[in-house]
Tab-separated table of C-alpha atoms in Angstrom:
chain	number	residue	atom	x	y	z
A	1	UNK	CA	-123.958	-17.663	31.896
A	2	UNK	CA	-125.434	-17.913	28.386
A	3	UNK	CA	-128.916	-18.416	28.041
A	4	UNK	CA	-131.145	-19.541	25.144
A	5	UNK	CA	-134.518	-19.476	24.971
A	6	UNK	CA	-135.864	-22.535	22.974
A	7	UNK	CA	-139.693	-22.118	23.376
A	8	UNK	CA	-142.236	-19.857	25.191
A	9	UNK	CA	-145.291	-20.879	25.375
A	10	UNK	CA	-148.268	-19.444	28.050
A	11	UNK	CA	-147.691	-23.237	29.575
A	12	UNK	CA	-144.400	-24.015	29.384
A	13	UNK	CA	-141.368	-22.633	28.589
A	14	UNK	CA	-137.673	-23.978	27.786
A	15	UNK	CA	-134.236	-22.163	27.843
A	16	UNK	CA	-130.866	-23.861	27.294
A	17	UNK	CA	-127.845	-23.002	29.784
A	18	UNK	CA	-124.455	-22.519	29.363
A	19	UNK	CA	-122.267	-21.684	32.116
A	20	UNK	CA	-118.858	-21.117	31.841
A	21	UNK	CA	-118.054	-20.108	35.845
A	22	UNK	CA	-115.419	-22.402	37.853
A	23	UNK	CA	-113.552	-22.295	41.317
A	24	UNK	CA	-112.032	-18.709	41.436
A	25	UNK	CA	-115.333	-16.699	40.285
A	26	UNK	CA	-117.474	-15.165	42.761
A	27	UNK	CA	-121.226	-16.951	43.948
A	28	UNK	CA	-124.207	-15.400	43.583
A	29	UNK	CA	-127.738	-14.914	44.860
A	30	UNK	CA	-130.802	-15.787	42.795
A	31	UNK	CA	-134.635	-16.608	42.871
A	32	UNK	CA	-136.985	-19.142	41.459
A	33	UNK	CA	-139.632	-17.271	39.718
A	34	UNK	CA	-141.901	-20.238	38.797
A	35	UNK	CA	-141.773	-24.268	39.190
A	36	UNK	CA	-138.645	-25.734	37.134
A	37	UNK	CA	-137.128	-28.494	36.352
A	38	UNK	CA	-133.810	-28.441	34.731
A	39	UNK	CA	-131.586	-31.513	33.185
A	40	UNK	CA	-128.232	-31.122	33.876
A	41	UNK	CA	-126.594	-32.428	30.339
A	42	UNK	CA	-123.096	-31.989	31.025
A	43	UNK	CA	-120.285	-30.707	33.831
A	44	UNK	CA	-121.114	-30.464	37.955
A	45	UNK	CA	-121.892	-27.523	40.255
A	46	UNK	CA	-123.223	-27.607	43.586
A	47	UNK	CA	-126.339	-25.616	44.614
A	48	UNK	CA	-127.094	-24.427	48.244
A	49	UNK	CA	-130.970	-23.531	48.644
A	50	UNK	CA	-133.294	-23.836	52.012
A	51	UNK	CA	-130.466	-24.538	53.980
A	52	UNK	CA	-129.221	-27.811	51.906
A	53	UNK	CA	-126.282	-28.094	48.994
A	54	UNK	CA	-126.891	-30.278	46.620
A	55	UNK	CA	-123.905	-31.551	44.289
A	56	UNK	CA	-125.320	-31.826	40.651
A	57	UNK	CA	-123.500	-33.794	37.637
A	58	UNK	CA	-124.913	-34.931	34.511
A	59	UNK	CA	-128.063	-36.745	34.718
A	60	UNK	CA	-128.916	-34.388	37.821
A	61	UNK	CA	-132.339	-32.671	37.951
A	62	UNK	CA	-132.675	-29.106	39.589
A	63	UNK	CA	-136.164	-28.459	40.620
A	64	UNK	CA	-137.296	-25.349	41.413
A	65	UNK	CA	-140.261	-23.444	43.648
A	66	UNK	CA	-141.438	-20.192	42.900
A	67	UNK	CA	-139.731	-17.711	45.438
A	68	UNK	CA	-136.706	-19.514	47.074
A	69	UNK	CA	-133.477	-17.934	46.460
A	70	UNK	CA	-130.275	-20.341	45.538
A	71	UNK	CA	-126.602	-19.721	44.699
A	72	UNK	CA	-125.048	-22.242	42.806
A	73	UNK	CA	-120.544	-22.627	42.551
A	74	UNK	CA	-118.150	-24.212	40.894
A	75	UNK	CA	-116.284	-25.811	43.490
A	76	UNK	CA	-114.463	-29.201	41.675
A	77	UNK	CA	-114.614	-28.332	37.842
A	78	UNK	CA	-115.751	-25.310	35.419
A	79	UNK	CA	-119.135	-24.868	33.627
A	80	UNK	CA	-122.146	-27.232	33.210
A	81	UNK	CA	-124.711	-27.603	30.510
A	82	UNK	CA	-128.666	-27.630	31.521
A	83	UNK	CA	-132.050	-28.002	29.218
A	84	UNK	CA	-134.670	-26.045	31.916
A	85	UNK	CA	-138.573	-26.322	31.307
A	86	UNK	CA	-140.347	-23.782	33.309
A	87	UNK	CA	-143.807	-24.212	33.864
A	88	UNK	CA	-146.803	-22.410	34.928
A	89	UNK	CA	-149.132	-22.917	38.148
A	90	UNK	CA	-151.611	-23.894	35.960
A	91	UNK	CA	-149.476	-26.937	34.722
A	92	UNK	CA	-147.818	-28.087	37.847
A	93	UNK	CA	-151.393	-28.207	39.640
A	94	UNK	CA	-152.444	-30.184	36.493
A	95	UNK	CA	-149.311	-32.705	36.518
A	96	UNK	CA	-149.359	-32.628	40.433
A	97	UNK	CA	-147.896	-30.473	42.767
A	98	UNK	CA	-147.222	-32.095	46.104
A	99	UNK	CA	-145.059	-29.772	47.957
A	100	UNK	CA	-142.815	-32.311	49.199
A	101	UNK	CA	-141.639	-32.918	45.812
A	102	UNK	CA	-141.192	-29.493	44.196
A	103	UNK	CA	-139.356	-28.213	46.972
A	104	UNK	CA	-136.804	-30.886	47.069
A	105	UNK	CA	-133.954	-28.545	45.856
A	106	UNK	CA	-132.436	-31.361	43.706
A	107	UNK	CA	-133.412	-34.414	42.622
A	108	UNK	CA	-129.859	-37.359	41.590
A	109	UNK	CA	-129.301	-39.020	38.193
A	110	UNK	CA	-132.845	-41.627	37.841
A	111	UNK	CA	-132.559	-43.836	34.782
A	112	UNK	CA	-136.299	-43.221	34.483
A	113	UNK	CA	-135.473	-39.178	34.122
A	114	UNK	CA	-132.123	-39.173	32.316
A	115	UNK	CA	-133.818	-41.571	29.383
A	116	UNK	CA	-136.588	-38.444	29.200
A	117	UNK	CA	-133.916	-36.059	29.516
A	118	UNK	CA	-131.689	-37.103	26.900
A	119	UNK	CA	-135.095	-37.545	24.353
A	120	UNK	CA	-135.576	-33.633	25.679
A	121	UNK	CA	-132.025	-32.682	24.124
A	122	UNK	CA	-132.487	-34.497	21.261
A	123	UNK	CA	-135.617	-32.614	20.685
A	124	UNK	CA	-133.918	-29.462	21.157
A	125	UNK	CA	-131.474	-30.261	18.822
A	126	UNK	CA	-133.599	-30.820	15.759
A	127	UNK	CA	-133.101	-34.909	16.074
A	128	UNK	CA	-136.452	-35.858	16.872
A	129	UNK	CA	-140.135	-34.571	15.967
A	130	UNK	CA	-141.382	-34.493	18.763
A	131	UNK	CA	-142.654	-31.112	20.246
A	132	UNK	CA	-140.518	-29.220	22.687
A	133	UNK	CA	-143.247	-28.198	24.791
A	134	UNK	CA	-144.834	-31.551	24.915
A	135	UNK	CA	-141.348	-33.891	25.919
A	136	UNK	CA	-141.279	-30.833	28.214
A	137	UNK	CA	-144.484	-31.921	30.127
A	138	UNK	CA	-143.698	-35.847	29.689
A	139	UNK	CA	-140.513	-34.871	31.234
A	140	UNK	CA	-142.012	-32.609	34.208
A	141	UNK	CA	-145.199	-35.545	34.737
A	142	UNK	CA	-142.499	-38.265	34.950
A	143	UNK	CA	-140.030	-36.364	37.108
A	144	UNK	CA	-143.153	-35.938	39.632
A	145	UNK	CA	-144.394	-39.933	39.615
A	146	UNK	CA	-140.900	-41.073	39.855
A	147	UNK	CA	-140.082	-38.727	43.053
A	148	UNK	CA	-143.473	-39.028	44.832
A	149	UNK	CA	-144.024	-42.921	44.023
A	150	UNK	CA	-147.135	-42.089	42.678
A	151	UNK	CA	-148.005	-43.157	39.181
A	152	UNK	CA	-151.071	-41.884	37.455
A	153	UNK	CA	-153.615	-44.135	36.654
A	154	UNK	CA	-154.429	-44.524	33.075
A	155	UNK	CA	-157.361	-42.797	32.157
A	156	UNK	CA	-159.770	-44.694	30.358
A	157	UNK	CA	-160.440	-44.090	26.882
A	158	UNK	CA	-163.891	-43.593	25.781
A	159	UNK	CA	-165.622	-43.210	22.947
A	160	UNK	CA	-166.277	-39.535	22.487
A	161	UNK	CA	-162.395	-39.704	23.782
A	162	UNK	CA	-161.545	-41.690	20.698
A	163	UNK	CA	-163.960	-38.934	18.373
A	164	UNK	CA	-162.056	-36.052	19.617
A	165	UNK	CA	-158.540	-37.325	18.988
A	166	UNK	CA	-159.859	-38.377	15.215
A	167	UNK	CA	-161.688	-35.058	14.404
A	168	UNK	CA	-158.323	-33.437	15.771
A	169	UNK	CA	-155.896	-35.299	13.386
A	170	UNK	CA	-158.485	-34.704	10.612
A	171	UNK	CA	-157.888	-31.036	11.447
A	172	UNK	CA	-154.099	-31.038	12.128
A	173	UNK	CA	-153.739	-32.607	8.710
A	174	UNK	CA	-156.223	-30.412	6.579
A	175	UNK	CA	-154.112	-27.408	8.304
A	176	UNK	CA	-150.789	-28.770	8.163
A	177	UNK	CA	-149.479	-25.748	6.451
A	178	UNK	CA	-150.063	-23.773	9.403
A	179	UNK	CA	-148.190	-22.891	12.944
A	180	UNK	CA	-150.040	-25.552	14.975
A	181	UNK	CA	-148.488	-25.881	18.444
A	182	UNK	CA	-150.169	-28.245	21.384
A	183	UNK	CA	-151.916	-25.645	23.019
A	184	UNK	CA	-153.933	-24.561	19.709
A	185	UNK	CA	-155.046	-28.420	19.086
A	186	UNK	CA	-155.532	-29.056	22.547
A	187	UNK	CA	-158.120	-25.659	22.284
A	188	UNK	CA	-159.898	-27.544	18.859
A	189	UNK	CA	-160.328	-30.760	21.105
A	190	UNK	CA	-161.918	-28.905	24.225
A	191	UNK	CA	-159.145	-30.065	26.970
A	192	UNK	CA	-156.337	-29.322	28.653
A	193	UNK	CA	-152.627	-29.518	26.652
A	194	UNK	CA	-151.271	-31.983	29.613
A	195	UNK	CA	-154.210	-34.368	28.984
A	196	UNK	CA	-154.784	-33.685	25.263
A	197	UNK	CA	-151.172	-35.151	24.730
A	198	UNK	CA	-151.381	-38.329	26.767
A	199	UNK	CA	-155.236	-38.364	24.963
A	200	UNK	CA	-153.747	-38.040	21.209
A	201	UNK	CA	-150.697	-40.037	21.541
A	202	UNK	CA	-152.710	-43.343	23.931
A	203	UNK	CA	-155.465	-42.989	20.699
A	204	UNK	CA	-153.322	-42.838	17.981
A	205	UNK	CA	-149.734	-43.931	19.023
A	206	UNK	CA	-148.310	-40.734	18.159
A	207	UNK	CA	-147.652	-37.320	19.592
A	208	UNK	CA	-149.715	-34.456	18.025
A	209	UNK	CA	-146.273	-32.761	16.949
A	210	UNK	CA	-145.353	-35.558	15.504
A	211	UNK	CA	-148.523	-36.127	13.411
A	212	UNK	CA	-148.106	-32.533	12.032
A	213	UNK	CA	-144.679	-33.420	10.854
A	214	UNK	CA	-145.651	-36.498	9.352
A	215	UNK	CA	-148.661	-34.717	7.282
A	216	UNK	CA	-146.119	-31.724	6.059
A	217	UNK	CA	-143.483	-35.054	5.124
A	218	UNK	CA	-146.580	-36.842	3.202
A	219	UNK	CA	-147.720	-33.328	1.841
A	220	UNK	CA	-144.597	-33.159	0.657
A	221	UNK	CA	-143.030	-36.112	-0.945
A	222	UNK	CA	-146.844	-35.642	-3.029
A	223	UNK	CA	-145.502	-32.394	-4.269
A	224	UNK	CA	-142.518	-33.653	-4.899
A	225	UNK	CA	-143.695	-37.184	-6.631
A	226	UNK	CA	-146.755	-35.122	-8.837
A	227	UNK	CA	-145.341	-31.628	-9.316
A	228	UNK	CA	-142.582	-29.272	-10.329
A	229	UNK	CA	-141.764	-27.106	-7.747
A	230	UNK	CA	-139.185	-26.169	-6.247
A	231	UNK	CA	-138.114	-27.884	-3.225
A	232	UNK	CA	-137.667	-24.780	-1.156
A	233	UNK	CA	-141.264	-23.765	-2.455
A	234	UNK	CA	-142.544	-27.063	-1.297
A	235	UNK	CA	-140.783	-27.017	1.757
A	236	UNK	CA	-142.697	-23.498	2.876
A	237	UNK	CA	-145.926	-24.701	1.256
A	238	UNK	CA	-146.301	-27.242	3.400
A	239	UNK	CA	-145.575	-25.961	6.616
A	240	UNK	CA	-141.508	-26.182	6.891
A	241	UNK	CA	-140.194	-22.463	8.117
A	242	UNK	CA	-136.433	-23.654	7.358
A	243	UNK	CA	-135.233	-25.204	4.466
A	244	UNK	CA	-132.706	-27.022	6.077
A	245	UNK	CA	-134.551	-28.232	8.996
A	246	UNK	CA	-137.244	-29.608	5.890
A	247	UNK	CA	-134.139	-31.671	4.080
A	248	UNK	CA	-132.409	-32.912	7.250
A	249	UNK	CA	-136.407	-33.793	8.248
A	250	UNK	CA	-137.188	-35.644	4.802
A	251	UNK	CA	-133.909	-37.142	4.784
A	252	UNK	CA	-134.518	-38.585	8.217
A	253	UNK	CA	-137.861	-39.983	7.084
A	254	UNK	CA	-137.220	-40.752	3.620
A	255	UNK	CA	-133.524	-42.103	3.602
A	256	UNK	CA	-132.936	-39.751	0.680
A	257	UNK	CA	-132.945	-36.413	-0.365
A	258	UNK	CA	-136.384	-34.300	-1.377
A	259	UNK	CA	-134.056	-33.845	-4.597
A	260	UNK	CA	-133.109	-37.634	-4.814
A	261	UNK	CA	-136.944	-38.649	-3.775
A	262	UNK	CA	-138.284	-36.688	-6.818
A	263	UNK	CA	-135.875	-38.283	-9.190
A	264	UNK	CA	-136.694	-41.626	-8.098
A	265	UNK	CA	-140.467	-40.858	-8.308
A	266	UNK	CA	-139.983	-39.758	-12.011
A	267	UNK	CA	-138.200	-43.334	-12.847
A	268	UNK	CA	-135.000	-43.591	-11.228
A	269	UNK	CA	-135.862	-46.335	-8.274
A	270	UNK	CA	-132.016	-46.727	-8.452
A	271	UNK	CA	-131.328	-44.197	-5.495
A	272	UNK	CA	-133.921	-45.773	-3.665
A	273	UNK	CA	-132.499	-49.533	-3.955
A	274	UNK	CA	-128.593	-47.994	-3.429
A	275	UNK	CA	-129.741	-46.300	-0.204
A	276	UNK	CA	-128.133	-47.216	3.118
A	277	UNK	CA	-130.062	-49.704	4.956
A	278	UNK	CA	-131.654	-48.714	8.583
A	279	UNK	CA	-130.420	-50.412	11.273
């Protein structure tokens, strides 16, 4: 079993498995040491827990409760792929933690969770800009309204509601430069991470993550429109710790190169008009 840890946070955290086990290797023991759900991306195993087996493929959710022991095999095919957010008390009694529901064992492929899940891996692989930890908690609120058949009410927006997602994207932008995760904004705004996001994105149709992205992009194609750096020093300037994360960002966004984005700014609107079109 390989394991990679994606994000730690003090809320949430998110590893990505890779098992490689199949019918001939030896089961083993082990224990749940906080609430989890994981998405199972890719392959089948079966896990026995509480006196239940549950057969998991891809789309499958394992859901775990802080104590129980499972063992999970390989009975009909080798190795499986999961993206597992694990979350603490503090989180699950914020989301919702009817008992009934996290101790479930397994929960089968829901079109409602696999759409989630698959916008979770395409976070994790660098294809989307959203934050990890906050598709994480979409992805754990959903998975407990779709099992319970409870939704959660939408919270009505007020006015000093409205004031503190502003002042917040006033200060995400102004600081853009800097290693903002959820739980620091959601500190600036007063509340709680799980109901800053769902505060942020209802206000301003965005995810804070995503708002930080698209200052460091605007930040960016400025610098790269106005002055003469160099696109690696404008790609650290403005907030981007990898280079190549920053170009395969821009491009995303942009349709073109930093490099070809600067030249058309100084006169050449040629690579602009030859670019692809989006479909």
């Amino acid at each position: 079993m390989k394991r990679t840890t994606l994000l730690q946070r003090p809320l949430i955290s998110v590893s990505d498995f890779r098992c490689s086990a199949g019918p001939g290797d030896k089961p083993f023991t082990e224990q749940y040491r906080c609430h989890s759900v994981s998405y199972v991306r890719k392959g089948s195993f079966a896990c026995h827990t509480s006196g239940r087996t549950f057969e998991l493929v891809a789309g499958s959710i394992l859901v775990g409760f802080p104590g129980d022991e499972y063992v999970c095999t390989h009975d009909h095919a080798c190795g499986d792929e999961c993206l597992s957010f694990f979350l603490s008390a503090e989180l699950v009694e914020t989301i919702g933690d009817p008992a009934q529901v996290w101790r479930m064992g397994a929960a089968p492929p829901l079109g409602e969770l696999m759409v989630l899940g698959e916008l979770a891996q395409a976070v994790a692989s660098g294809r989307s800009d959203i934050g990890l930890d906050e598709v994480g908690q979409m992805f754990a609120s959903r998975f407990v309204e779709v099992v319970s058949g409870r939704s959660r009410r939408p919270r009505e927006v007020t006015a000093r509601d409205r004031r503190r997602a502003v002042e917040t994207a006033l200060w995400i932008d102004a600081n853009s430069q800097r290693d903002i995760n959820l739980d620091a904004a959601a500190a600036r705004a007063g509340i709680s991470p799980f109901h800053f996001l769902r505060l942020f994105a209802n206000v301003l149709g965005v995810t804070p993550h995503q708002y930080l992205v698209r200052s460091r992009l605007r930040h960016a194609a400025r610098l790269l429109a106005d002055e003469d750096g160099s696109v690696t020093d404008i790609a650290y300037d403005v907030g981007f710790g990898d280079l190549s994360n920053f170009v395969r960002t821009f491009h995303r966004a942009a349709g073109v190169s930093p490099r070809a984005f600067r030249e058309a700014s100084r006169g050449n609107r040629k690579i602009l008009q030859d670019r692809p079109a989006l479909h």
